[in-house]
mmCIF file with all atom_site columns, C-alpha atoms in Angstrom:
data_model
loop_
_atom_site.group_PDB
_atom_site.id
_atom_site.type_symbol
_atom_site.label_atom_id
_atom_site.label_alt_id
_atom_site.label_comp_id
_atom_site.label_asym_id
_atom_site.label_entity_id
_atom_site.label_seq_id
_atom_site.pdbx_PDB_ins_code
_atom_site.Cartn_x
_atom_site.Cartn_y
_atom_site.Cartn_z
_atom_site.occupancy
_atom_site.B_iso_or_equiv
_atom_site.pdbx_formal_charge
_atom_site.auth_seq_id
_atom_site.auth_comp_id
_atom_site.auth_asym_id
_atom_site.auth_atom_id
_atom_site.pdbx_PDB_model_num
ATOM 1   C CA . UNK A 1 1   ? -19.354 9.308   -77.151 1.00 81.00 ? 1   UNK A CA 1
ATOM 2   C CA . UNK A 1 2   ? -17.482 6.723   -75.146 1.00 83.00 ? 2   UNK A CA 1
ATOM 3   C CA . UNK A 1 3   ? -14.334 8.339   -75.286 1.00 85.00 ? 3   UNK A CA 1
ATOM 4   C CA . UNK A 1 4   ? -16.464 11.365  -74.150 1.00 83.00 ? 4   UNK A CA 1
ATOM 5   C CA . UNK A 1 5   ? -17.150 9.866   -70.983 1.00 83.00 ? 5   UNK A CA 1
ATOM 6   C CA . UNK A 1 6   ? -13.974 7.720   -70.125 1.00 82.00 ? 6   UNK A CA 1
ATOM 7   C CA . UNK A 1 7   ? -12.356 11.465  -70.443 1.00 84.00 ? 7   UNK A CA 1
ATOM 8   C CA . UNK A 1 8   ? -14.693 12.640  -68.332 1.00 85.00 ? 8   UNK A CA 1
ATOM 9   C CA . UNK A 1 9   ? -14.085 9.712   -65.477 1.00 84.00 ? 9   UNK A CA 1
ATOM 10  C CA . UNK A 1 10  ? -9.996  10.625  -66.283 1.00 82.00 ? 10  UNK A CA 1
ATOM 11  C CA . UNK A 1 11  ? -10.526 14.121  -65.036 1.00 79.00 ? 11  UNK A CA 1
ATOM 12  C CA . UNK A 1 12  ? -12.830 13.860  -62.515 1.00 83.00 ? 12  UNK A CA 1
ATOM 13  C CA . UNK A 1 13  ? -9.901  10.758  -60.981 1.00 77.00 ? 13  UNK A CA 1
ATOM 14  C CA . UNK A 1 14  ? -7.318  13.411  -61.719 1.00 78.00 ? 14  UNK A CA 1
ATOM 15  C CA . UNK A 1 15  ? -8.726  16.088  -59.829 1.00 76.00 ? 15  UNK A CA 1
ATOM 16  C CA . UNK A 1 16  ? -10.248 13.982  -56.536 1.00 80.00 ? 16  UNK A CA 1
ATOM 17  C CA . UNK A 1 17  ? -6.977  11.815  -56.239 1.00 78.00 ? 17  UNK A CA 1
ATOM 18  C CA . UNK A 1 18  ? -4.716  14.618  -55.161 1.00 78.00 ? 18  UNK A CA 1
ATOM 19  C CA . UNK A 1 19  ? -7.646  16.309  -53.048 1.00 75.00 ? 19  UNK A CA 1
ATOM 20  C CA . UNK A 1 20  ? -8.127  12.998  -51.500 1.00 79.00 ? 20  UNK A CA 1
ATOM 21  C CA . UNK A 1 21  ? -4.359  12.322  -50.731 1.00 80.00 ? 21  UNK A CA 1
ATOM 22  C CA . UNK A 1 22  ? -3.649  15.557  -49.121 1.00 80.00 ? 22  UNK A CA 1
ATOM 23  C CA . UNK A 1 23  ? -6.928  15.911  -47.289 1.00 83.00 ? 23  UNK A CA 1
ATOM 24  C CA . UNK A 1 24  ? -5.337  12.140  -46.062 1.00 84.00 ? 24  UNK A CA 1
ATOM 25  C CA . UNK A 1 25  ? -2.416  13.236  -45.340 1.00 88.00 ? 25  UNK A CA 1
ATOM 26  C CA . UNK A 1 26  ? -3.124  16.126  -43.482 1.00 89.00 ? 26  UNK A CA 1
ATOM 27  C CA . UNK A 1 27  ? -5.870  13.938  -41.203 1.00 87.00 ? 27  UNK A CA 1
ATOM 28  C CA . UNK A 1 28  ? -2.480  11.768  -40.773 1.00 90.00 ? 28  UNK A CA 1
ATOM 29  C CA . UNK A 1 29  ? -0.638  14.683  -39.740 1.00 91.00 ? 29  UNK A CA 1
ATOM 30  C CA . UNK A 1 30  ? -3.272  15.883  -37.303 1.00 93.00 ? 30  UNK A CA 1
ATOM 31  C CA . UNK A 1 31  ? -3.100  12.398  -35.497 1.00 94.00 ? 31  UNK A CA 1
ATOM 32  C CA . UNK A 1 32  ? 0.485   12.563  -35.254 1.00 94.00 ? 32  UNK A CA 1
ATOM 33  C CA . UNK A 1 33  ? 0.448   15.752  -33.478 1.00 96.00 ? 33  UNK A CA 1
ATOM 34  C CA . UNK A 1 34  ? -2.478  14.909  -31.085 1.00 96.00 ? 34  UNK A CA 1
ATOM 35  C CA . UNK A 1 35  ? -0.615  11.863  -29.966 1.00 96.00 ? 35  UNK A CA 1
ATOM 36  C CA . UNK A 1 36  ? 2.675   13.580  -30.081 1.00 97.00 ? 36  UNK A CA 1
ATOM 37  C CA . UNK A 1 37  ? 0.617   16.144  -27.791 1.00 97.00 ? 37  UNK A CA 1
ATOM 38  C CA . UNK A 1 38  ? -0.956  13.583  -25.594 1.00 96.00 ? 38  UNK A CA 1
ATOM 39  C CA . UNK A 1 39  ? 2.173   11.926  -25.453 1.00 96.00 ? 39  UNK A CA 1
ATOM 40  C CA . UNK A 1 40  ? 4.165   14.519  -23.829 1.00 96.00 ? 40  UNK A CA 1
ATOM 41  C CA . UNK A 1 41  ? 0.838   14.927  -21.293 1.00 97.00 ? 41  UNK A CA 1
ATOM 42  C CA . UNK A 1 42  ? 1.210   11.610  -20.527 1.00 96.00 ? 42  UNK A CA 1
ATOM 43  C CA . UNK A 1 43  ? 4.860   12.108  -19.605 1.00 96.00 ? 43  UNK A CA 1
ATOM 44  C CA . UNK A 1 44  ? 4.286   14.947  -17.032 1.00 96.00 ? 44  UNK A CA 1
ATOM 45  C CA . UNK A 1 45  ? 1.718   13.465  -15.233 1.00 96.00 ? 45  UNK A CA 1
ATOM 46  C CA . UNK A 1 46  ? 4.395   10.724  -15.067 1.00 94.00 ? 46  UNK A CA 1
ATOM 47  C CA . UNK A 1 47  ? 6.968   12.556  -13.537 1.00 95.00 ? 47  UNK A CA 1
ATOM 48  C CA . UNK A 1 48  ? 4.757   14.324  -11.245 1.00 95.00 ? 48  UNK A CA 1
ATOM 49  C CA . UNK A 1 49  ? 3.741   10.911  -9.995  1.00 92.00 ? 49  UNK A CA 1
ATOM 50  C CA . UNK A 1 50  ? 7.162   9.571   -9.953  1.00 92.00 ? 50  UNK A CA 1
ATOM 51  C CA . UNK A 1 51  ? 8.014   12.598  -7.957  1.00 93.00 ? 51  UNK A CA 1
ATOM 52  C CA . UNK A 1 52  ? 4.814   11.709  -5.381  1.00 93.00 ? 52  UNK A CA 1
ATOM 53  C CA . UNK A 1 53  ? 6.170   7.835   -5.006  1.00 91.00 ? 53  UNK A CA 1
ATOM 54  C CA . UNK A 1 54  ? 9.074   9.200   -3.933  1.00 91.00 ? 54  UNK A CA 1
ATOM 55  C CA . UNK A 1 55  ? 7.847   11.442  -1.003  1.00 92.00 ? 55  UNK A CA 1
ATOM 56  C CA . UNK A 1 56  ? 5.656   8.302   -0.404  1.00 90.00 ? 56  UNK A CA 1
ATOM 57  C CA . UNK A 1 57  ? 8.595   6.307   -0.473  1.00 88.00 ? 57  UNK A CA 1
ATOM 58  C CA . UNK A 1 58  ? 10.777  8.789   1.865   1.00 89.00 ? 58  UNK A CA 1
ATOM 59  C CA . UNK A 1 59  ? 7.701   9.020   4.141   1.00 92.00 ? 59  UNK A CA 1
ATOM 60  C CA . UNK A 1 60  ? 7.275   5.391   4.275   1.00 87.00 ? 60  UNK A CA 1
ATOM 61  C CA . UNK A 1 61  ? 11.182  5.283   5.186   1.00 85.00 ? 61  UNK A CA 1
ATOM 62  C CA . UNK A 1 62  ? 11.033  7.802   8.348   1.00 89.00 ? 62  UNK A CA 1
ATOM 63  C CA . UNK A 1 63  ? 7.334   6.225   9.592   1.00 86.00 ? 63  UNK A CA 1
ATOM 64  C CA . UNK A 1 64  ? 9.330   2.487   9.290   1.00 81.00 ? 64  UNK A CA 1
ATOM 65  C CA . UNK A 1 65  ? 11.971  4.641   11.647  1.00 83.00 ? 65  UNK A CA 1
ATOM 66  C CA . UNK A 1 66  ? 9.917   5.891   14.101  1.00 83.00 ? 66  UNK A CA 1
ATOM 67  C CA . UNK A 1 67  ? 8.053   2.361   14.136  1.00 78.00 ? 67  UNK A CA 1
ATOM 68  C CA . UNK A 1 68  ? 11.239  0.492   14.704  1.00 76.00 ? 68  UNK A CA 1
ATOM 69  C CA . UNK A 1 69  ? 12.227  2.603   17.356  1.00 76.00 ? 69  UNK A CA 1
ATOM 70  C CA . UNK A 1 70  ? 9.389   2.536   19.285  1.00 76.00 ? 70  UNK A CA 1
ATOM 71  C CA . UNK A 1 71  ? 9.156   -1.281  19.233  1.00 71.00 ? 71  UNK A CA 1
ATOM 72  C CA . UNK A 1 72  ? 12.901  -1.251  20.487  1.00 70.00 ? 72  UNK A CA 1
ATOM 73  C CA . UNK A 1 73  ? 11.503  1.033   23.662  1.00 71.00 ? 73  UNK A CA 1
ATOM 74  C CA . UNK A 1 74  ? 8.497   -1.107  24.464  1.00 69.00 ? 74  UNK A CA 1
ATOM 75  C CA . UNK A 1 75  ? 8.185   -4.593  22.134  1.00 64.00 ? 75  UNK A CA 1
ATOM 76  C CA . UNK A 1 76  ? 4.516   -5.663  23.731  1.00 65.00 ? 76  UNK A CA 1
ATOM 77  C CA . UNK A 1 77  ? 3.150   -2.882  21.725  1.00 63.00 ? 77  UNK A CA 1
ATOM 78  C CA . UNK A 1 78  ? 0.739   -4.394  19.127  1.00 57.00 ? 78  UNK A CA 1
ATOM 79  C CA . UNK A 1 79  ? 1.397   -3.839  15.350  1.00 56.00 ? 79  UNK A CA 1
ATOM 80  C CA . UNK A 1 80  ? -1.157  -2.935  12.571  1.00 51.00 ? 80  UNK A CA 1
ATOM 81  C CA . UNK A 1 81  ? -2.030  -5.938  10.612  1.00 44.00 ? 81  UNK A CA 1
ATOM 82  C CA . UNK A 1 82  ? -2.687  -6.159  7.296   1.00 40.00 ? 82  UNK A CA 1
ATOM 83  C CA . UNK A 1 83  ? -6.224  -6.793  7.196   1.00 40.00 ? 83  UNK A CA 1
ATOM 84  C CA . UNK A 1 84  ? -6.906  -2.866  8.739   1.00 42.00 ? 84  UNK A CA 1
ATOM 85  C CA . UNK A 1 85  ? -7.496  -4.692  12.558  1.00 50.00 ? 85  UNK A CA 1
ATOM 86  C CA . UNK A 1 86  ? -4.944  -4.812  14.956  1.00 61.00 ? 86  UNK A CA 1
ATOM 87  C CA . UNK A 1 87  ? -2.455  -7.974  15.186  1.00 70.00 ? 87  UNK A CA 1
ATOM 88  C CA . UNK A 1 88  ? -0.724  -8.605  18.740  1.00 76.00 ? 88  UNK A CA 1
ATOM 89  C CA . UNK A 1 89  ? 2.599   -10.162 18.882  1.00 82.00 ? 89  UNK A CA 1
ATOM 90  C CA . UNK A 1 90  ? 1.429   -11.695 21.855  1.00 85.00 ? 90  UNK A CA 1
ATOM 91  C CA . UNK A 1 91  ? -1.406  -12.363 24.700  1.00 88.00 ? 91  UNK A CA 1
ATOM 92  C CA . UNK A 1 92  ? 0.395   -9.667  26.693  1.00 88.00 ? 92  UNK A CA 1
ATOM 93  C CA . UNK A 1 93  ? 0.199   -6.688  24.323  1.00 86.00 ? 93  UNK A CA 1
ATOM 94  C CA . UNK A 1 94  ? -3.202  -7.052  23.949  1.00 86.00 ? 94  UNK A CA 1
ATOM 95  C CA . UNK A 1 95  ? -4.703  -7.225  27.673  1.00 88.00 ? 95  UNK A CA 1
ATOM 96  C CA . UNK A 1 96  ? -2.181  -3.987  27.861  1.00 87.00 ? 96  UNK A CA 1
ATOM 97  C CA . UNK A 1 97  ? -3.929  -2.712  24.891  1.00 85.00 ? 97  UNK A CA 1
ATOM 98  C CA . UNK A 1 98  ? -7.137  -3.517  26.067  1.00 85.00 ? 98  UNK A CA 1
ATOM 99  C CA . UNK A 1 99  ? -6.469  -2.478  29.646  1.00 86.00 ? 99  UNK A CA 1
ATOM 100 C CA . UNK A 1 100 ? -6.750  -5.766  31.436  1.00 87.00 ? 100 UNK A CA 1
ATOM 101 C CA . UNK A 1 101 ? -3.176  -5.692  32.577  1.00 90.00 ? 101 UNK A CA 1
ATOM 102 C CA . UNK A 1 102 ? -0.687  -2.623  33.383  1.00 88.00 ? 102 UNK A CA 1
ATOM 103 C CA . UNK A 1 103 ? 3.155   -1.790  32.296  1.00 88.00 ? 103 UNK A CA 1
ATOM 104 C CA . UNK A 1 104 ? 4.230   -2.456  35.897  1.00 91.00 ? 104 UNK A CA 1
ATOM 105 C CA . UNK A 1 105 ? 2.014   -5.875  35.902  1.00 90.00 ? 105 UNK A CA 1
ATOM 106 C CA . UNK A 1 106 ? 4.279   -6.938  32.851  1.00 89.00 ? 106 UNK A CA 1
ATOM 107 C CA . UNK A 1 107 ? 7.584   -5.750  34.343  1.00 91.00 ? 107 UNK A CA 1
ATOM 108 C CA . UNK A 1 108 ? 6.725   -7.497  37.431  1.00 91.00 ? 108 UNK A CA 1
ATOM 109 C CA . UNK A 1 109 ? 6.193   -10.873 35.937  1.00 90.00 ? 109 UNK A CA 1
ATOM 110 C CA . UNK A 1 110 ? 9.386   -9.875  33.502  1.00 91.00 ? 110 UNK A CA 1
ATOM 111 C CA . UNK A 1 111 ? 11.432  -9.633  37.170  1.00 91.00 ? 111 UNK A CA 1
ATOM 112 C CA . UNK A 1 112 ? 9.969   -12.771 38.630  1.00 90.00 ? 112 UNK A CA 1
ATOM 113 C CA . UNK A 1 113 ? 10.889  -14.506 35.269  1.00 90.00 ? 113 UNK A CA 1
ATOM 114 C CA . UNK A 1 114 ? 14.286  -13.500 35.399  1.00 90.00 ? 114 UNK A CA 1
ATOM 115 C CA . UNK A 1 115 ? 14.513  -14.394 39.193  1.00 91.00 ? 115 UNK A CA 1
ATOM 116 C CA . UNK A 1 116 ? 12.901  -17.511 39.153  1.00 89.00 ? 116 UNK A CA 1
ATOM 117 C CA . UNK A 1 117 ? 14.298  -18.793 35.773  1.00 87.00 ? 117 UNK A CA 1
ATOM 118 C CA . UNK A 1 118 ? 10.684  -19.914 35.210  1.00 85.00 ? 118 UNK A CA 1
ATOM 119 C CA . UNK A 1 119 ? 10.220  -21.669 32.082  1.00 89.00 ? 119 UNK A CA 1
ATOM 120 C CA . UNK A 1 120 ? 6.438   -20.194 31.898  1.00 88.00 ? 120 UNK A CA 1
ATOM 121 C CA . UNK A 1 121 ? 5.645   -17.036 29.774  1.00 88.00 ? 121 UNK A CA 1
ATOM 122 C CA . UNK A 1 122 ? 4.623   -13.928 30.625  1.00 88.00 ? 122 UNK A CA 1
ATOM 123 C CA . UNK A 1 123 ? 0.694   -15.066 30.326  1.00 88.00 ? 123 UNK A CA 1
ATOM 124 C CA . UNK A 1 124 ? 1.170   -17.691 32.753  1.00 91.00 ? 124 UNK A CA 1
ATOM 125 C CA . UNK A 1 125 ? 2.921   -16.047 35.307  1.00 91.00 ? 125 UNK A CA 1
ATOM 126 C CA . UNK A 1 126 ? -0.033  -13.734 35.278  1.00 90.00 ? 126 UNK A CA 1
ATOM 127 C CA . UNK A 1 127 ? -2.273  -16.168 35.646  1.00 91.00 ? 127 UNK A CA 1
ATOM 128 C CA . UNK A 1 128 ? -0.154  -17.058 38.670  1.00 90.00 ? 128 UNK A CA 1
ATOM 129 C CA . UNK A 1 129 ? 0.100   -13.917 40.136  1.00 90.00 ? 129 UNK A CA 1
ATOM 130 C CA . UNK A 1 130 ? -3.590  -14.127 40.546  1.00 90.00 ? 130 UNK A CA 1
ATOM 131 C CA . UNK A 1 131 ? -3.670  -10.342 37.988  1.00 89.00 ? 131 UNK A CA 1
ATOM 132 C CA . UNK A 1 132 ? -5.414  -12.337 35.267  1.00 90.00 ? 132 UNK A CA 1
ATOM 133 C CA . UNK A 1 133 ? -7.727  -15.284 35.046  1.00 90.00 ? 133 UNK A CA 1
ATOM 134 C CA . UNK A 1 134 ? -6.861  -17.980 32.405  1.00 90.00 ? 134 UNK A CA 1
ATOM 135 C CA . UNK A 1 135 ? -10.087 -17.149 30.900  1.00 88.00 ? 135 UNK A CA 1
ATOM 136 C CA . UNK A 1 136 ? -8.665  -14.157 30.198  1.00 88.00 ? 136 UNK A CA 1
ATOM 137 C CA . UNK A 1 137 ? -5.250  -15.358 29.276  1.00 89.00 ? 137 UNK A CA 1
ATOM 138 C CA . UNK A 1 138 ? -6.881  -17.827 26.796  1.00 88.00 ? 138 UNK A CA 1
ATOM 139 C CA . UNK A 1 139 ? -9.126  -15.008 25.345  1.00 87.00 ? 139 UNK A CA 1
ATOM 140 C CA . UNK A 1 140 ? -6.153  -13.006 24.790  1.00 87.00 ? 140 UNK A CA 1
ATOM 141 C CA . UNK A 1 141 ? -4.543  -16.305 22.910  1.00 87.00 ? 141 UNK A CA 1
ATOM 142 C CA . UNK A 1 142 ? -7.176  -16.501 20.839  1.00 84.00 ? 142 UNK A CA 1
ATOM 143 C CA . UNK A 1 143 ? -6.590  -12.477 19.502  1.00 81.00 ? 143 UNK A CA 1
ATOM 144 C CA . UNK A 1 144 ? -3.018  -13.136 19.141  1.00 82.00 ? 144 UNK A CA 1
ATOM 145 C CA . UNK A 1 145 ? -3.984  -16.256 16.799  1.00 76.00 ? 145 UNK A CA 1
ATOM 146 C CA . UNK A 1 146 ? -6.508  -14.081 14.434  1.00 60.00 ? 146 UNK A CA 1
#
């Protein structure tokens, strides 16, 4: 009766090994393909994103350009800081951006620089020319500085 049963268990682990290997193997197979398939997903989203960097990039490139060139036409003009705000290179480009003080107020004090040889800014000579207070030109120190 034993030897009854032990052939029973032989067969039964004859016929559920194989089904159990190739139902394995084929669950293998499946996960090979969905990566494989995810894979090459993967790869076109890549190069479509490459391919947007680079527009970015090229973009980036032209508005650097046209940045650079307009600071060579007028260098008071304030730049865009990092922080989102604006960031002044100095006291000067922001009372111009904030209206305070005109183009032709900061080429005036430019020529009475140069014709004077003053050793004072820009600010100062302003403040001299009686077209800002130093209130004002302090205030506008205090931007420059954030």
């Amino acid at each position: 009766m034993m030897m009854v049963y032990l052939s029973i268990i032989g067969l039964i682990l004859l016929v559920t090994c194989p089904v159990y290997y190739c139902r394995m193997t084929r669950a293998y197979a499946d996960e090979v393909r969905r990566l494989e398939h995810q894979v090459a997903q993967l790869t076109v989203t890549k190069e479509e994103l490459d391919f947007e960097v680079a527009g970015l990039v090229a973009q980036e490139d032209e508005l650097n350009k046209q940045k650079l060139s307009l600071i060579e036409v007028d260098p008071s003009l304030p730049t865009l800081g990092s922080a989102g705000g604006r960031k002044y290179k100095n006291p000067e480009a922001y009372l111009l951006s904030v209206g305070t003080i005109t183009a032709e107020d900061i080429q005036k004090a430019q020529k009475f620089k140069q014709g004077s040889k003053s050793p004072y800014n820009l600010g100062e000579i302003l403040v001299m020319m009686d077209t800002i207070s130093p209130a004002e030109l302090s205030f506008a120190k205090s931007k420059v500085r954030d």
